[in-house]
Every structure is written in C-alpha cells, then in structure tokens.
Coordinates of C-alpha atoms and ligand atoms in Angstrom, one line a residue:
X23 CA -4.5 11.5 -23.2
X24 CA -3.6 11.1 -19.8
X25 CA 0.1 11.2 -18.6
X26 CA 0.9 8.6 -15.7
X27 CA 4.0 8.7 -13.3
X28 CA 4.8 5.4 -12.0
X29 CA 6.7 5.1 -8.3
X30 CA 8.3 2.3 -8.3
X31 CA 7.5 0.4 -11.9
X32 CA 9.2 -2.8 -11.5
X33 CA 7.0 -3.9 -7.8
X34 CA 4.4 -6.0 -8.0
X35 CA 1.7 -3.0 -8.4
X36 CA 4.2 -1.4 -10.8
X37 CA 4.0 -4.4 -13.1
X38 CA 0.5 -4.5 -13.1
X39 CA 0.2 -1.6 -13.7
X40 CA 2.4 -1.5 -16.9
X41 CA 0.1 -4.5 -18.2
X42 CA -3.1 -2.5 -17.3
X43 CA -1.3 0.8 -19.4
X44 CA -0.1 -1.6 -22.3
X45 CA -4.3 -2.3 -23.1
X46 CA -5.0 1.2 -22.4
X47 CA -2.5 3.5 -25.1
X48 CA -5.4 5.6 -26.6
X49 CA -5.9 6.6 -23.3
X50 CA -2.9 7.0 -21.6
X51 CA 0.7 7.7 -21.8
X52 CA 3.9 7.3 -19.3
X53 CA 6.0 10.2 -18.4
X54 CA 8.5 8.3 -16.0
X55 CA 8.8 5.2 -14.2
X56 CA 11.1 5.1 -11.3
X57 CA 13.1 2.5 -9.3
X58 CA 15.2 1.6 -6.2
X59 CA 17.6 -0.4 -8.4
X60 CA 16.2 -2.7 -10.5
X61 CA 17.9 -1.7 -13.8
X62 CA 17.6 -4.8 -15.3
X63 CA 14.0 -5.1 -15.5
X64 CA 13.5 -0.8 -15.8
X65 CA 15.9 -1.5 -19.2
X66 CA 13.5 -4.0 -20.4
X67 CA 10.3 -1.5 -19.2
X68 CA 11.7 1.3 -21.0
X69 CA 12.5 -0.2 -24.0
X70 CA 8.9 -1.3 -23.8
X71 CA 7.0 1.6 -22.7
X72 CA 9.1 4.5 -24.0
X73 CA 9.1 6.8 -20.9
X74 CA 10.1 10.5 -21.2
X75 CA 12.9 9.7 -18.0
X76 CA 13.3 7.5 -15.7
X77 CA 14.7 7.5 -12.1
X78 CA 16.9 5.0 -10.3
X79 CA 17.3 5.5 -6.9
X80 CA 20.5 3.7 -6.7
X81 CA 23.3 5.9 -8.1
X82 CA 25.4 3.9 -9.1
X83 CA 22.8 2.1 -10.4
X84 CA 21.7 5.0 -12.2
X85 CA 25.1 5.5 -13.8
X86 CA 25.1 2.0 -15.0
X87 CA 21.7 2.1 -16.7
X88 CA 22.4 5.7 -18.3
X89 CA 25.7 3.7 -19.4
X90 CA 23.8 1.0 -20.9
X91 CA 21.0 2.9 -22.7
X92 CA 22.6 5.7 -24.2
X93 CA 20.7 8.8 -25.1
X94 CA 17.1 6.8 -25.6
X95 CA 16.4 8.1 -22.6
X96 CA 17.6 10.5 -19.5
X97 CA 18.4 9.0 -15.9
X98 CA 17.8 10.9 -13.2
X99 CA 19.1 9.6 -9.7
X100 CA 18.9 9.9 -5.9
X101 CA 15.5 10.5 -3.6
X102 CA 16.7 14.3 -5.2
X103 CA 15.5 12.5 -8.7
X104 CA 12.1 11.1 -6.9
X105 CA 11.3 14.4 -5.7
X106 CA 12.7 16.2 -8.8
X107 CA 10.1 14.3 -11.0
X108 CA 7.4 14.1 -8.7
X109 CA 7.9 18.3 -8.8
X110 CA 8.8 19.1 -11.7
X111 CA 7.5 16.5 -14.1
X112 CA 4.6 16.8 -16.5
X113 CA 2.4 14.7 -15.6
X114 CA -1.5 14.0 -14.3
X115 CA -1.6 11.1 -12.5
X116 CA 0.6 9.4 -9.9
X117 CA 0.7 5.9 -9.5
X118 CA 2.4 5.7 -5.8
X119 CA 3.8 2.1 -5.6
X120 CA 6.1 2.6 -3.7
X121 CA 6.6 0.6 -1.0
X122 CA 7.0 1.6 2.8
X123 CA 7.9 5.2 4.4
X124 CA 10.1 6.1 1.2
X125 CA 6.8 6.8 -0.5
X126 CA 6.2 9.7 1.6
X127 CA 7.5 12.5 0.6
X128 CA 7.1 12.3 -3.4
X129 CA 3.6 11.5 -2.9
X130 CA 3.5 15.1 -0.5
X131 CA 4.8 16.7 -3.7
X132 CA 2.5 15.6 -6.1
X133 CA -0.6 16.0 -3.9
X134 CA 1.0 19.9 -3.3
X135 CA 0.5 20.1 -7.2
X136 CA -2.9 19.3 -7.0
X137 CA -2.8 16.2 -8.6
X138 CA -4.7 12.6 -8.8
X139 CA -2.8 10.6 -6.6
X140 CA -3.7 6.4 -7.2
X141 CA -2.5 5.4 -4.2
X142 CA -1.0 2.0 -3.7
X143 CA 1.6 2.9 -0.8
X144 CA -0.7 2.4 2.5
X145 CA 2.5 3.3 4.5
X146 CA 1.7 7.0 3.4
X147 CA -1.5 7.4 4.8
X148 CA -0.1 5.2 8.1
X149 CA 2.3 7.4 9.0
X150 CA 1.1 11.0 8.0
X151 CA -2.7 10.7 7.8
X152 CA -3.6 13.6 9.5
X153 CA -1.2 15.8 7.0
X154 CA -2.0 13.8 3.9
X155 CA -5.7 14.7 3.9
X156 CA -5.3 18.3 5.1
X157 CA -2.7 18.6 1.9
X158 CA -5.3 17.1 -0.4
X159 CA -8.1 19.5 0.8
X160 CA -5.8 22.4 0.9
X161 CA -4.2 21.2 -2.3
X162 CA -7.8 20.4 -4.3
X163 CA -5.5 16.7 -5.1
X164 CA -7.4 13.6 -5.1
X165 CA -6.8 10.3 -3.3
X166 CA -8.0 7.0 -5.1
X167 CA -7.1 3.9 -3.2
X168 CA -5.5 1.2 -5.0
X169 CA -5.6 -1.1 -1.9
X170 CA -8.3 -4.0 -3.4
X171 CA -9.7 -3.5 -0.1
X172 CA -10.0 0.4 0.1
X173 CA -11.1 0.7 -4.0
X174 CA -14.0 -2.0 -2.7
X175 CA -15.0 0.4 -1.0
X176 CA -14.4 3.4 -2.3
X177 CA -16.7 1.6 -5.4
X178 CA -19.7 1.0 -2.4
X179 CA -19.6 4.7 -1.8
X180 CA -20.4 6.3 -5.2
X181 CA -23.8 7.7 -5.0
X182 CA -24.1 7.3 -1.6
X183 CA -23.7 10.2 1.4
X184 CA -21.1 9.5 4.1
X185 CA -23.3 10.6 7.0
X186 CA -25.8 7.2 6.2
X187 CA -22.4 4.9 6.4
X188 CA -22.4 2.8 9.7
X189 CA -19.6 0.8 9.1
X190 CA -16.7 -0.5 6.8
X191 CA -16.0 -3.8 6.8
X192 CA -12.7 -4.8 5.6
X193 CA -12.2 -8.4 4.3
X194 CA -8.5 -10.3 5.2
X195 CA -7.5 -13.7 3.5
X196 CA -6.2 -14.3 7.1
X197 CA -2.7 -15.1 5.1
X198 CA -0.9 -18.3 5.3
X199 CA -1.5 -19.1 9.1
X200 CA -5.0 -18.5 9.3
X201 CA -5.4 -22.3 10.6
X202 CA -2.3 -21.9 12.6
X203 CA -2.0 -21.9 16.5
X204 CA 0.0 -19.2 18.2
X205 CA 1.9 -21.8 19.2
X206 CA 2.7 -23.2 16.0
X207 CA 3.5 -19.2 14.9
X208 CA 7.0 -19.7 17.2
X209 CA 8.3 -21.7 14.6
X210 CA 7.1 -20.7 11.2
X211 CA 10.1 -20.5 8.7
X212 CA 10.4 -17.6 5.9
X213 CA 9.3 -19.6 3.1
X214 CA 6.0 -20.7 4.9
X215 CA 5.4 -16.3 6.1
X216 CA 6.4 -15.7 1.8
X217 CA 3.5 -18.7 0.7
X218 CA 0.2 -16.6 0.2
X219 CA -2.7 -18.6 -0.6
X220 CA -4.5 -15.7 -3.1
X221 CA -2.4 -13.2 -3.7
X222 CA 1.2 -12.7 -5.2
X223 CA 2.7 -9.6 -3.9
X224 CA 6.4 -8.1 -3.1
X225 CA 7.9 -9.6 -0.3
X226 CA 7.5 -6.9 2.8
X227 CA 3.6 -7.1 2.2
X228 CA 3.4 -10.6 1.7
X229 CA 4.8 -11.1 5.4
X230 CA 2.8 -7.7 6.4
X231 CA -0.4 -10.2 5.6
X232 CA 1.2 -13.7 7.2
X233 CA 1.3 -10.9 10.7
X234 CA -2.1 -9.7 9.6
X235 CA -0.3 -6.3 10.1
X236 CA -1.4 -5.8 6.5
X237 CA -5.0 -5.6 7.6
X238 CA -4.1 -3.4 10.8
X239 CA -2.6 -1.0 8.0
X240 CA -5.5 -0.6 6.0
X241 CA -7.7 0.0 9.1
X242 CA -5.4 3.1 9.5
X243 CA -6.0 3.6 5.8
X244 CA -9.4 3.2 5.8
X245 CA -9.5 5.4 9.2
X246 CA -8.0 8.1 7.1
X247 CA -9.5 7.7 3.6
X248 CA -13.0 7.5 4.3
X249 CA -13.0 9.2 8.4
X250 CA -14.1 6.9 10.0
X251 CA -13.0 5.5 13.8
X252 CA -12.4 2.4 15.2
X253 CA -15.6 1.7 16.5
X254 CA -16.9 1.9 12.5
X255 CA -14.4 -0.4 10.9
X256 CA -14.6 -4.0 11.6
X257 CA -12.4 -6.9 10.1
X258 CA -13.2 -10.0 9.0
X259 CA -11.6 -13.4 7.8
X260 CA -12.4 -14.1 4.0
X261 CA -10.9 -16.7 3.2
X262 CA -11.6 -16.8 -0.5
X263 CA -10.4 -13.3 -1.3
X264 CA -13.8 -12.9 -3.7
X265 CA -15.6 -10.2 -1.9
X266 CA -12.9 -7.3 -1.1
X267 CA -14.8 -5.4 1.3
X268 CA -18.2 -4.5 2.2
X269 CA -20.3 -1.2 3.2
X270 CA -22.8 -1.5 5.8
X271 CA -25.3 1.5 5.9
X272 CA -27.2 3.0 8.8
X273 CA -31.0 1.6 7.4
X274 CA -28.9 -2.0 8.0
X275 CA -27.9 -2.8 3.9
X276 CA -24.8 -4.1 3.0
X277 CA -22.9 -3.2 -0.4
X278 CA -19.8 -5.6 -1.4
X279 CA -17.9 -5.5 -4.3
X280 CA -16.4 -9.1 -5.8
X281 CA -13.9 -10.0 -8.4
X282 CA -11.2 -12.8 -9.1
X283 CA -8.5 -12.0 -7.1
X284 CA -6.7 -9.6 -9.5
X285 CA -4.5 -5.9 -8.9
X286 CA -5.3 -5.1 -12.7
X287 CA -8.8 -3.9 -11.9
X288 CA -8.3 -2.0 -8.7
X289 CA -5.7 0.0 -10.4
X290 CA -7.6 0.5 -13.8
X291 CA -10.6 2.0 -11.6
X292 CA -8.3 4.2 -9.8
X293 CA -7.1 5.5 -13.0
X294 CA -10.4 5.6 -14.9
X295 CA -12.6 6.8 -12.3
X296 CA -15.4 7.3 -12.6
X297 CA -15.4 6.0 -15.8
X298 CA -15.1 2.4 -16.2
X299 CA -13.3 0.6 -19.3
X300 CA -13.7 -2.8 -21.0
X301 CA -10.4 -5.5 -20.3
X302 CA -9.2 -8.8 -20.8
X303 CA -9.4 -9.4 -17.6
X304 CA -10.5 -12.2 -16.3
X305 CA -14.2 -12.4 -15.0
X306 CA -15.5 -13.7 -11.9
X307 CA -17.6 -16.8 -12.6
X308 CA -20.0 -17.1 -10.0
X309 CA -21.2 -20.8 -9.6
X310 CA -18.0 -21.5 -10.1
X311 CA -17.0 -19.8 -6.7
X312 CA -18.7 -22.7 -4.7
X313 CA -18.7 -21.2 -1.1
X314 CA -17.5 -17.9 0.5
X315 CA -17.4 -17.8 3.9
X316 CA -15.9 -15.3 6.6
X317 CA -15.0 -15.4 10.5
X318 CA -14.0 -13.2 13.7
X319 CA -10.2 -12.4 13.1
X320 CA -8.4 -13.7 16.5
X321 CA -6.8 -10.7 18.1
X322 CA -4.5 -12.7 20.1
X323 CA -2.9 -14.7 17.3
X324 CA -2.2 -11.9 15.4
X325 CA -0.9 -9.3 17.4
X326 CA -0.1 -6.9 15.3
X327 CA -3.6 -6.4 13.9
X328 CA -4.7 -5.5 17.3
X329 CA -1.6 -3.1 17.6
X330 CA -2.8 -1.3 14.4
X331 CA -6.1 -1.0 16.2
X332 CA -4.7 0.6 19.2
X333 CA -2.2 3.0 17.9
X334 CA -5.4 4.4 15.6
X335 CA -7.3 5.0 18.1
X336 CA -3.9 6.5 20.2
X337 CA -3.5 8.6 16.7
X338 CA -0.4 11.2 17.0
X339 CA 2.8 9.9 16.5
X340 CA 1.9 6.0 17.2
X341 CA 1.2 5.0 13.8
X342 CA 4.8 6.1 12.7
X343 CA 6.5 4.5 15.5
X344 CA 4.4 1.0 14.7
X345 CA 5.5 1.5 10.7
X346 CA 8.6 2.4 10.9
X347 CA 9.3 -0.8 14.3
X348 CA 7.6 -3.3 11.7
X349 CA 9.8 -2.3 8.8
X350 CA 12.1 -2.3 10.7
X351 CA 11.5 -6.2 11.8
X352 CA 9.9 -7.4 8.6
X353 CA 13.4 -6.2 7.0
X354 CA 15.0 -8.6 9.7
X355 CA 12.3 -11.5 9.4
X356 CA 13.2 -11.6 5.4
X357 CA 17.0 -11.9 6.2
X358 CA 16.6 -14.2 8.5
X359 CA 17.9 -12.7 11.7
X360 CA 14.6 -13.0 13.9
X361 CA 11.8 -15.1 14.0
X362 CA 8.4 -14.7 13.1
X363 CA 7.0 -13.8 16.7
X364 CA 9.6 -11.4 17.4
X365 CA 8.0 -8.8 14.6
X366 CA 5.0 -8.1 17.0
X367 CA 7.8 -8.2 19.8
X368 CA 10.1 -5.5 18.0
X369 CA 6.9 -3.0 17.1
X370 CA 5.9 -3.2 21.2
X371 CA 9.4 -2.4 22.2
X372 CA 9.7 0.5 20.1
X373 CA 5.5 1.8 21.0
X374 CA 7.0 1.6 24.4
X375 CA 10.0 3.2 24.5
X376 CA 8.9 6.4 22.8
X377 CA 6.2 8.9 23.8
X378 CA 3.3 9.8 21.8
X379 CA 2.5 13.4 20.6
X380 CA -0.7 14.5 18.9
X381 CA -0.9 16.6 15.4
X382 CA 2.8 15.9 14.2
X383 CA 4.0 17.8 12.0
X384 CA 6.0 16.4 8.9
X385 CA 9.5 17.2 10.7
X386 CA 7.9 15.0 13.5
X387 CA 7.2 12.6 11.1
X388 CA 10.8 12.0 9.7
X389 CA 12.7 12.6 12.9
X390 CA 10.3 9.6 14.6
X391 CA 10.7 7.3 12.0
X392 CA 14.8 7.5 12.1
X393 CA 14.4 7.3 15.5
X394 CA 12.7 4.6 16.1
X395 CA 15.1 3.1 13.3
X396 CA 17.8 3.9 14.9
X397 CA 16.5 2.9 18.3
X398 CA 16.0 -0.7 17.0
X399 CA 19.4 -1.5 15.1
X400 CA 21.1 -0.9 18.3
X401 CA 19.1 -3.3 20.0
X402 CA 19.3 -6.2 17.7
Ligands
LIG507 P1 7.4 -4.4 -4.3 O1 8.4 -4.7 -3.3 O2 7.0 -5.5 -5.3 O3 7.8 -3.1 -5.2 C1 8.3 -2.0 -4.6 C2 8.7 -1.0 -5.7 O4 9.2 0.2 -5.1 C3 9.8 -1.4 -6.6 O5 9.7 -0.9 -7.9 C4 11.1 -0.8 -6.0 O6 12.1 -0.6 -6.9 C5 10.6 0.5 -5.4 N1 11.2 0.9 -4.2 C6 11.4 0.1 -3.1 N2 12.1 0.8 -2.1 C7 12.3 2.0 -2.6 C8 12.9 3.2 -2.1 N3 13.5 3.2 -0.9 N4 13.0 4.3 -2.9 C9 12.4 4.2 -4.2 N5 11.8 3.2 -4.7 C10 11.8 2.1 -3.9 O7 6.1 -3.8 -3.6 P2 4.5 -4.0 -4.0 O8 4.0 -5.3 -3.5 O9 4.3 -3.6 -5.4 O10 3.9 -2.9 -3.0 C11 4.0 -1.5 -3.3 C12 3.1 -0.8 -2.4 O11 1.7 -1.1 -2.7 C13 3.2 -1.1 -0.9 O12 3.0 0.0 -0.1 C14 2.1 -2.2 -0.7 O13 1.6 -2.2 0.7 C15 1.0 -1.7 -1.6 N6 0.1 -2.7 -2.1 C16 0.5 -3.7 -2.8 C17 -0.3 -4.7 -3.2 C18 0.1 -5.9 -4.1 O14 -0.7 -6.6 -4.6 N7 1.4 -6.0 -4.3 C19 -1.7 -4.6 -2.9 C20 -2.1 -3.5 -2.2 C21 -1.2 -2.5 -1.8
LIG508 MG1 -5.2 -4.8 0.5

C-alpha cells in the first residue's frame, strides 16, 4: 500500500485524481488532502475518502470545517499546515496540484524528504527549475510529470538514452482562438478565453491555454524535466488533442503517445510508474479519430508563448518575473478588470522593469515574485 498526499484535492487534477484513487484502494491509500478553501466539497471528499487530516488553507475556513466535522477528522490550517504536512506527514507520494507559485515551497519539502513527487503544478518547475532539480538529485526524490504533455513524453523516453534525443515536440490544442486574428484577440470576452474546445480544466489554466502561455510553461517545464534547450523543443498546433507529445530521435524516428483526451491516465502513470494498471477508462478508438492534423504555432498572435521562449533561453530570474506578471494579469483578466491583450502587456511591463540575475537562490525566488506583485498592483 502506497500512501498519497493530495495538494489541492478539490482542483480539477485533484478531482481526478480522487476518481483515479477510488478504482485503485488495494493499492493505494490517502493520508491528507488539502485546500485553499473549498470546505464544502473537502467535507464531501473526506467523508468519501477518509483522510488521516486534512488542511484548509483559509483559517477561518479551517475553523468552520473542524466545526462542522467534529472529531472524524483533524484540520490543520495556514501555508504553516501545507508545509507542516508536506514535512511531517507519513506519506510516499505527493500529488502537487496545486495551482500557481503557492505550490512552491511544499513541493521543496517533500522533494527534501526524498520523496516521489507527481507533479501537476508546472509553476514549480517555472520559477525555480534550476533549484528544483538540484534538490531532487541532492535529495535522491523523483519527478513524474503529470502535465499530459510532459507524461507523453516522459512515456517516449523509457528505454531510450537521453544523449540519442534530438528534439521534443510539444503538441498545443491552440485553445479557443486558434482561428482567431490578433485583431479579433482585442476584444475577446471572458466567457469566450474560459470556452476550451478539449479540455476542462480550473480557470487560471484554462486562460493560460486561450494566451497559449500554457504551452510557453511547459516549454520551461520540459526545458527543466528532460534538459533540454530551446533550440530542442519545438511546439506545434494539434488541434485534436489525440497525440500529446512526440519524441523525435537523432537516427530521425519519431515516438508519440495518444489517448482520448483524459487527466485520469496521465496521473495513474505518474503514480504507477513504471508499472501500468488496467481502468475504466475510456479507450482511444482509432478509426473513429477521422483526421489529426498539426500546424506552425504563430508567434505573433500569441505573445506570450514567444515570451516563455525568450525568458528560457534568458534563464535566471526571468521565468519568475513572467509567472508571477501573468498571475498576476490572468487574476485580473478573470475579474474582469483588463482585457485579454493586456495579459501579454502586463508580463512585458514587469520583464522590463526588473533586472535579470543568474542562479537565484530560493530567497531570490520569493522576494522577485512579491516584487513583481507588488510592482503591478500599483500600476493597475
Ligand atoms: P484548480 O484551480 O482547479 O485547482 C487548484 C487547487 O489548488 C484547488 O484544490 C485549490 O483549493 C488549491 N489552491 C489554490 N490556491 C491555493 C493556495 N494559494 N494555497 C493552497 N491551495 C491552493 O487548478 P487545476 O486545473 O487542477 O490545476 C492545478 C495545477 O495543475 C496547475 O499548476 C495547472 O497548471 C496544472 N495542470 C492542470 C491540468 C488540468 O487538466 N486541470 C493539466 C495539466 C497541468
Ligand atoms: Mg499540459
């Protein structure tokens, strides 16, 4: 038996990864799930699932839910409670769901215990790359990408050497504006930026993908994951969302991996790896797909994919400045207060009013991203 420690339980990875856990109870069991404040649904999950604790990141949140449930189970509360069970807790694998730079620093903890990390929360990887895989290394903890696109991947590469890789090809849906104009991007409205064609997500990456900044993410991730450099990961529209990434190795093959458009599996592999189990799931029917076809991203229409690029191949501080800027913006997009071409706009402002360093350490890290924070809010 396995003992799983969910980050953020009631997101859309969190869920999924409940249902994955709920065909999978010879195998596995939960020690805690943890929340920002979502006690309504984390009630229902741990009358479900039976946790050892829980935390609630929301005090008073907290306080109501320890209210409600009694002594069936203990409440812990704060970031304090995060880090307190990503520490302390009994546990072997980390789900980190998680979404954006709060995933940080319990996922540093449970890496310094040496332990499997799946790893959902790209923002981790975007921001501290450098630190993350020294930690693993010096740490002996594993990494297994969640990200469909990353666990593609990551599935081309068993059995094979790194030095014969040549490139990684990441595959984007292209979002909800793929057919879009740049011009037509001025005035895109919320609800349009929240419609995904394939995939249903929470709401910060669902925009991250209508930017495309979703993709420029994962190139970081990949970047850091698998160390490689810009010049060795491409992009490429997919519209279908069937084939989630390829390989391409130096003798000129080219290993994909395919599936329905489903979270459940890229989250059972990173759990069961490098076994494989049997699911409900459901199977891909080939002639059924009809046609998959794939184009050049365009650079100009989506900014913030090329941005991605750029503060890669920068590397230092950049890639915490462009995170913490397009938060920062998304956060504003979903209330409403900017439009959709202003996101790009907000994450240039903030590369350009801050300097780059190279090799930050994790003070850097956290003092840059309430920086730039900070630097924005007083700007809007
Ligand atoms: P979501 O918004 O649906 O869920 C986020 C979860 O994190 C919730 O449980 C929430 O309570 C918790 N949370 C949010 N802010 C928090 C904070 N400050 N402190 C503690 N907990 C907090 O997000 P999601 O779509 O499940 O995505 C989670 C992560 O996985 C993101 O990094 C995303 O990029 C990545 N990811 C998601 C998908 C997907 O299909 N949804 C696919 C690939 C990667
Ligand atoms: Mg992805």
């Amino acid at each position: 038996m396995k003992r799983i420690l969910i980050l953020g339980s009631t997101g859309s990875i969190g869920v999924n990864t409940l249902k994955v856990l709920k065909e999978l109870k010879d195998k596995y069991t939960i020690e805690a799930l943890t929340v920002n404040s979502n006690i309504d649904l984390l009630e229902k999950q741990i009358h479900e699932y039976l946790p050892n604790y829980a935390v609630v990141v929301d005090e008073q949140k907290a306080k109501e839910l320890q209210q409600r449930i009694g002594n069936k189970c203990r409440i812990l509360s704060g970031e304090e409670g995060l880090v307190e069970a990503t520490k302390n807790g009994n546990y072997d694998i980390l789900l980190s769901a998680l979404v954006g730079f709060a995933g940080l620093r319990p996922t540093i903890e449970s890496i310094k215990r040496g332990k499997r990390i799946a790893l959902a929360n790209k923002e981790t990887l975007v921001v501290a790359g450098e630190l993350i895989v020294d930690l693993c290394k010096q740490y002996g903890a594993e990494l297994i990408p969640v990200d469909s696109e990353h666990s593609a991947i990551f599935q081309c590469l068993v059995g094979e050497d790194k030095s014969y890789i040549q490139k990684l090809i990441l595959t984007a849906s292209g979002g909800p504006f793929l057919h879009k104009s740049k011009d037509d991007l001025k005035n895109v409205n919320l609800e349009e930026a929240l419609d995904h064609p394939n995939w249903k997500m929470g709401n910060k990456i669902t925009i991250d993908s209508a930017t495309m900044m979703n993709k420029g993410l994962e190139v970081i991730e990949a970047h850091w994951l698998f160390g490689l450099n810009k010049e060795n990961i491409d992009v490429v529209i997919h519209p279908q969302s069937i084939i989630h990434s390829f390989v391409e190795f130096i003798d000129g093959s080219i290993k994909a991996q395919l599936s329905v458009p489903d979270m459940k599996l890229p989250i059972q592999y990173a759990l069961s790896y490098p076994d494989r189990f049997n699911n409900e799931f459901t199977h891909t029917n080939l002639p059924k797909l009809a046609e998959l076809t794939f184009y050049e991203p365009d650079y100009n229409k989506f900014e913030c994919l090329k941005l991605a690029y750029d503060v890669m191949e920068e590397g230092g501080i950049s890639p915490c400045i462009l995170n913490a800027a397009n938060e920062v913006a998304v956060s504003k997009f979903l209330q409403g207060n900017i439009k959709f071409l202003q996101i790009p706009e907000t994450i240039n402002k903030a590369l350009l009013k801050f300097e780059n360093h190279k090799h930050p350490d994790l003070e850097t890290i956290y003092e840059t991203d309430r920086k730039t924070r900070e630097y924005l809010e007083s700007t809007f």
